[in-house]
Amino acid sequence: MSVPVIAIDGPSGSGKGAVSQAIACRLGWHYMDSGAVYRVLGHLARDRQVNLEDIGQLLDLIQCLDIAFTDGEVLLKGIVVEDVIRTEQAGKAASIVAQIPQVREKLLVWQRDQARMPGLVAEGRDMASVVFPNADCKIFLTASVEERAKRRFKQLKDKGFDVTLSALSRTIDERDERDRNRAASPLKAVDDALILDTSDLEVEEVVATILKEADRCRGT
Ligand code: C5P
């Protein structure tokens, strides 16, 4: 029997994280934050002074990538790395290494292995298009640029990071641009995805809509 998957894609600040975690929790399913994997790789590369375009060294780093998710936190070799990977610098490094097809290919197996019973909620940029093209339910979240920047600003402030809204808007724009225009697995909605603009919606409203869509996809 195949593992049921809900694939949730969208740009930074579209609400993927909070919504995906709430759905996984509600259904009692596993949760995968694929962006965290690219962030950990970007962080490790910077930490070890590996050039973000050095394919050979990046592939070596992936070889010993030991990542786990516990209680909404990302662990690298058993150590919580939430703080270091959530900065915009780590986001930028993530989006640079994420452009490399060989890196994406190498991370594909790990991502697909996260699909375990009773089900997986997977969030990212290419969950529906590449990683889980046969997902039971495909969702693409969007939101206005202003709203996305405001949400990211709040998230980073809540974590104690020193950021300004204008600088953050610029880095989000650059990251979006790179994610949308890269040749390998660009950010885009697949034809059979439900597209939801979350600009004026509360997390709970988005969660309820997706759960209804998941039921519809399952034919219940
Ligand atoms: O989702 P998050 O903002 O944490 O992702 C960080 C970066 O990782 C994105 O800007 C994107 O470049 C990359 N990413 C990706 N494919 C995914 C998830 C994230 O390329 N499935």
Short mmCIF file of C-alpha atoms and ligand atoms in Angstrom, two decimals:
data_model
loop_
_atom_site.label_atom_id
_atom_site.label_comp_id
_atom_site.label_asym_id
_atom_site.label_seq_id
_atom_site.Cartn_x
_atom_site.Cartn_y
_atom_site.Cartn_z
CA MET A 1 0.00 0.00 0.00
CA SER A 2 1.42 3.40 -0.92
CA VAL A 3 1.93 6.02 1.80
CA PRO A 4 -0.54 8.94 1.51
CA VAL A 5 1.18 12.28 0.88
CA ILE A 6 -0.07 15.86 1.03
CA ALA A 7 2.35 18.07 -0.93
CA ILE A 8 2.36 21.77 -0.02
CA ASP A 9 4.49 24.14 -2.10
CA GLY A 10 4.89 27.91 -2.19
CA PRO A 11 7.32 30.80 -1.81
CA SER A 12 8.82 32.08 1.43
CA GLY A 13 6.22 33.54 3.81
CA SER A 14 3.25 31.96 2.03
CA GLY A 15 2.37 30.13 5.25
CA LYS A 16 3.58 26.64 4.28
CA GLY A 17 5.41 25.95 7.53
CA ALA A 18 2.69 26.73 10.07
CA VAL A 19 -0.01 25.19 7.90
CA SER A 20 1.89 21.99 7.10
CA GLN A 21 2.83 21.39 10.72
CA ALA A 22 -0.75 21.96 11.87
CA ILE A 23 -2.08 19.51 9.27
CA ALA A 24 0.50 16.84 10.13
CA CYS A 25 -0.36 17.26 13.81
CA ARG A 26 -4.13 17.10 13.14
CA LEU A 27 -3.81 13.94 11.03
CA GLY A 28 -1.10 12.34 13.19
CA TRP A 29 1.13 12.13 10.07
CA HIS A 30 4.85 12.71 9.61
CA TYR A 31 6.04 16.15 8.55
CA MET A 32 8.90 17.09 6.26
CA ASP A 33 10.26 20.63 5.90
CA SER A 34 12.35 20.15 2.73
CA GLY A 35 13.60 23.76 2.90
CA ALA A 36 15.32 22.90 6.19
CA VAL A 37 17.45 20.34 4.37
CA TYR A 38 18.68 22.91 1.84
CA ARG A 39 19.18 25.37 4.71
CA VAL A 40 21.29 22.86 6.68
CA LEU A 41 23.40 22.19 3.60
CA GLY A 42 23.86 25.92 2.94
CA HIS A 43 24.76 26.50 6.58
CA LEU A 44 27.25 23.60 6.67
CA ALA A 45 28.88 24.79 3.45
CA ARG A 46 29.31 28.32 4.82
CA ASP A 47 30.53 26.98 8.17
CA ARG A 48 33.20 24.84 6.49
CA GLN A 49 34.06 27.54 3.98
CA VAL A 50 32.96 25.43 1.06
CA ASN A 51 32.22 27.42 -2.09
CA LEU A 52 28.43 27.32 -2.59
CA GLU A 53 28.96 26.37 -6.23
CA ASP A 54 31.53 23.60 -5.64
CA ILE A 55 29.46 20.59 -6.64
CA GLY A 56 32.01 17.94 -5.55
CA GLN A 57 32.39 19.33 -2.04
CA LEU A 58 28.65 19.89 -1.64
CA LEU A 59 27.98 16.28 -2.61
CA ASP A 60 30.57 15.18 -0.01
CA LEU A 61 28.74 17.24 2.63
CA ILE A 62 25.43 15.60 1.70
CA GLN A 63 27.07 12.21 2.18
CA CYS A 64 27.38 12.85 5.92
CA LEU A 65 24.18 14.88 6.38
CA ASP A 66 22.47 13.46 9.47
CA ILE A 67 19.20 15.40 9.83
CA ALA A 68 16.17 14.71 12.02
CA PHE A 69 13.00 16.63 12.91
CA THR A 70 11.80 16.59 16.51
CA ASP A 71 9.08 18.70 18.11
CA GLY A 72 9.12 21.19 15.26
CA GLU A 73 12.91 21.61 15.48
CA VAL A 74 15.64 20.54 13.10
CA LEU A 75 18.53 18.48 14.48
CA LEU A 76 21.88 18.01 12.77
CA LYS A 77 23.80 15.06 14.24
CA GLY A 78 21.46 15.26 17.24
CA ILE A 79 22.07 18.98 17.87
CA VAL A 80 19.32 21.59 17.45
CA VAL A 81 20.31 23.93 14.60
CA GLU A 82 17.09 25.97 14.37
CA ASP A 83 18.75 29.30 15.14
CA VAL A 84 21.57 29.03 12.64
CA ILE A 85 19.49 27.73 9.75
CA ARG A 86 16.56 30.17 10.01
CA THR A 87 18.56 33.34 9.27
CA GLU A 88 18.15 35.01 5.86
CA GLN A 89 21.87 34.35 5.21
CA ALA A 90 21.19 30.62 5.57
CA GLY A 91 18.10 31.06 3.34
CA LYS A 92 20.23 32.72 0.69
CA ALA A 93 22.90 30.00 0.91
CA ALA A 94 20.10 27.39 0.68
CA SER A 95 18.71 28.92 -2.49
CA ILE A 96 22.19 29.04 -4.08
CA VAL A 97 23.00 25.36 -3.42
CA ALA A 98 19.41 24.45 -4.37
CA GLN A 99 20.05 25.61 -7.94
CA ILE A 100 22.45 22.72 -8.56
CA PRO A 101 20.75 19.73 -10.21
CA GLN A 102 23.24 17.19 -8.77
CA VAL A 103 22.53 18.48 -5.25
CA ARG A 104 18.77 18.19 -5.78
CA GLU A 105 19.15 14.70 -7.24
CA LYS A 106 21.20 13.55 -4.25
CA LEU A 107 18.64 14.90 -1.76
CA LEU A 108 15.74 13.28 -3.61
CA VAL A 109 16.19 9.82 -2.09
CA TRP A 110 16.36 11.19 1.46
CA GLN A 111 13.19 13.22 0.91
CA ARG A 112 11.25 10.32 -0.58
CA ASP A 113 12.35 8.10 2.33
CA GLN A 114 10.44 10.41 4.69
CA ALA A 115 7.16 9.07 3.31
CA ARG A 116 6.15 6.60 6.02
CA MET A 117 2.85 5.32 7.32
CA PRO A 118 0.37 6.60 8.31
CA GLY A 119 1.18 9.50 5.93
CA LEU A 120 3.40 12.48 5.18
CA VAL A 121 2.80 16.21 4.90
CA ALA A 122 5.70 17.51 2.79
CA GLU A 123 6.37 21.22 2.27
CA GLY A 124 8.77 23.00 -0.06
CA ARG A 125 9.09 24.24 -3.64
CA ASP A 126 9.00 21.05 -5.71
CA MET A 127 7.05 18.61 -3.55
CA ALA A 128 4.24 18.17 -6.09
CA SER A 129 6.29 18.69 -9.25
CA VAL A 130 9.32 16.47 -8.57
CA VAL A 131 9.60 14.77 -5.18
CA PHE A 132 6.06 13.40 -4.87
CA PRO A 133 4.45 13.76 -8.32
CA ASN A 134 1.90 11.10 -7.30
CA ALA A 135 0.92 12.86 -4.06
CA ASP A 136 -2.72 12.32 -3.13
CA CYS A 137 -3.29 16.00 -2.62
CA LYS A 138 -1.31 18.95 -4.07
CA ILE A 139 -1.53 22.46 -2.71
CA PHE A 140 0.21 25.65 -3.83
CA LEU A 141 0.14 28.55 -1.37
CA THR A 142 0.69 32.14 -2.41
CA ALA A 143 0.38 35.53 -0.70
CA SER A 144 1.12 39.13 -1.63
CA VAL A 145 4.77 40.17 -1.49
CA GLU A 146 4.00 42.67 1.31
CA GLU A 147 2.22 40.09 3.43
CA ARG A 148 4.96 37.51 2.94
CA ALA A 149 7.66 39.98 3.96
CA LYS A 150 5.63 40.99 7.03
CA ARG A 151 5.19 37.35 8.09
CA ARG A 152 8.89 36.54 7.67
CA PHE A 153 9.75 39.72 9.58
CA LYS A 154 7.55 38.65 12.48
CA GLN A 155 8.92 35.08 12.45
CA LEU A 156 12.53 36.30 12.54
CA LYS A 157 11.81 38.95 15.19
CA ASP A 158 10.06 36.33 17.34
CA LYS A 159 13.21 34.22 17.11
CA GLY A 160 15.25 37.20 18.30
CA PHE A 161 16.94 38.06 14.98
CA ASP A 162 17.92 41.63 14.24
CA VAL A 163 16.24 42.39 10.87
CA THR A 164 14.61 45.33 9.11
CA LEU A 165 11.51 44.98 6.96
CA SER A 166 13.07 46.72 3.96
CA ALA A 167 16.25 44.60 3.95
CA LEU A 168 14.18 41.46 4.43
CA SER A 169 11.85 42.36 1.53
CA ARG A 170 14.89 42.70 -0.72
CA THR A 171 16.41 39.34 0.23
CA ILE A 172 13.04 37.59 -0.11
CA ASP A 173 12.64 39.10 -3.60
CA GLU A 174 16.09 37.90 -4.62
CA ARG A 175 15.45 34.42 -3.25
CA ASP A 176 12.06 34.19 -4.99
CA GLU A 177 13.63 35.30 -8.22
CA ARG A 178 16.30 32.58 -7.97
CA ASP A 179 13.79 29.91 -6.94
CA ARG A 180 11.35 30.75 -9.75
CA ASN A 181 13.86 31.13 -12.55
CA ARG A 182 16.33 28.31 -11.94
CA ALA A 183 16.46 25.50 -14.50
CA ALA A 184 16.33 22.67 -11.92
CA SER A 185 12.92 22.16 -10.27
CA PRO A 186 11.80 25.81 -10.28
CA LEU A 187 9.10 26.97 -7.89
CA LYS A 188 5.80 26.61 -9.74
CA ALA A 189 2.30 25.29 -9.25
CA VAL A 190 1.53 22.00 -11.01
CA ASP A 191 -1.64 21.83 -13.11
CA ASP A 192 -3.52 19.66 -10.63
CA ALA A 193 -2.66 21.71 -7.52
CA LEU A 194 -5.22 23.65 -5.54
CA ILE A 195 -3.91 27.24 -5.51
CA LEU A 196 -4.69 29.18 -2.35
CA ASP A 197 -3.94 32.85 -1.75
CA THR A 198 -3.38 33.09 2.00
CA SER A 199 -2.88 36.90 2.18
CA ASP A 200 -6.12 37.49 4.07
CA LEU A 201 -6.54 34.09 5.69
CA GLU A 202 -5.73 32.86 9.20
CA VAL A 203 -3.66 29.67 9.51
CA GLU A 204 -6.75 27.83 10.79
CA GLU A 205 -8.76 28.79 7.69
CA VAL A 206 -6.03 27.52 5.37
CA VAL A 207 -5.72 24.30 7.40
CA ALA A 208 -9.48 23.70 7.20
CA THR A 209 -9.52 24.27 3.42
CA ILE A 210 -6.61 21.87 2.85
CA LEU A 211 -8.12 19.18 5.07
CA LYS A 212 -11.35 19.45 3.08
CA GLU A 213 -9.38 19.21 -0.18
CA ALA A 214 -7.49 16.16 1.17
CA ASP A 215 -10.82 14.47 1.92
CA ARG A 216 -12.07 15.34 -1.55
CA CYS A 217 -8.89 13.90 -3.14
CA ARG A 218 -9.31 10.69 -1.13
CA GLY A 219 -12.88 10.53 -2.37
CA THR A 220 -14.50 10.59 1.07
O1 C5P B 1 11.29 26.88 2.60
P1 C5P B 1 12.53 27.66 2.94
O2 C5P B 1 12.36 29.12 2.78
O3 C5P B 1 13.08 27.28 4.26
O4 C5P B 1 13.61 27.18 1.85
C1 C5P B 1 14.89 27.74 1.76
C2 C5P B 1 15.39 27.63 0.34
O5 C5P B 1 15.59 26.26 0.01
C3 C5P B 1 14.41 28.14 -0.73
O6 C5P B 1 14.55 29.52 -0.98
C4 C5P B 1 14.77 27.30 -1.94
O7 C5P B 1 15.81 27.86 -2.69
C5 C5P B 1 15.27 26.00 -1.35
N1 C5P B 1 14.28 24.93 -1.45
C6 C5P B 1 14.20 24.24 -2.65
N2 C5P B 1 13.35 23.19 -2.76
C7 C5P B 1 12.57 22.82 -1.74
C8 C5P B 1 12.61 23.54 -0.53
C9 C5P B 1 13.47 24.61 -0.42
O8 C5P B 1 14.88 24.58 -3.60
N3 C5P B 1 11.78 21.76 -1.89
#
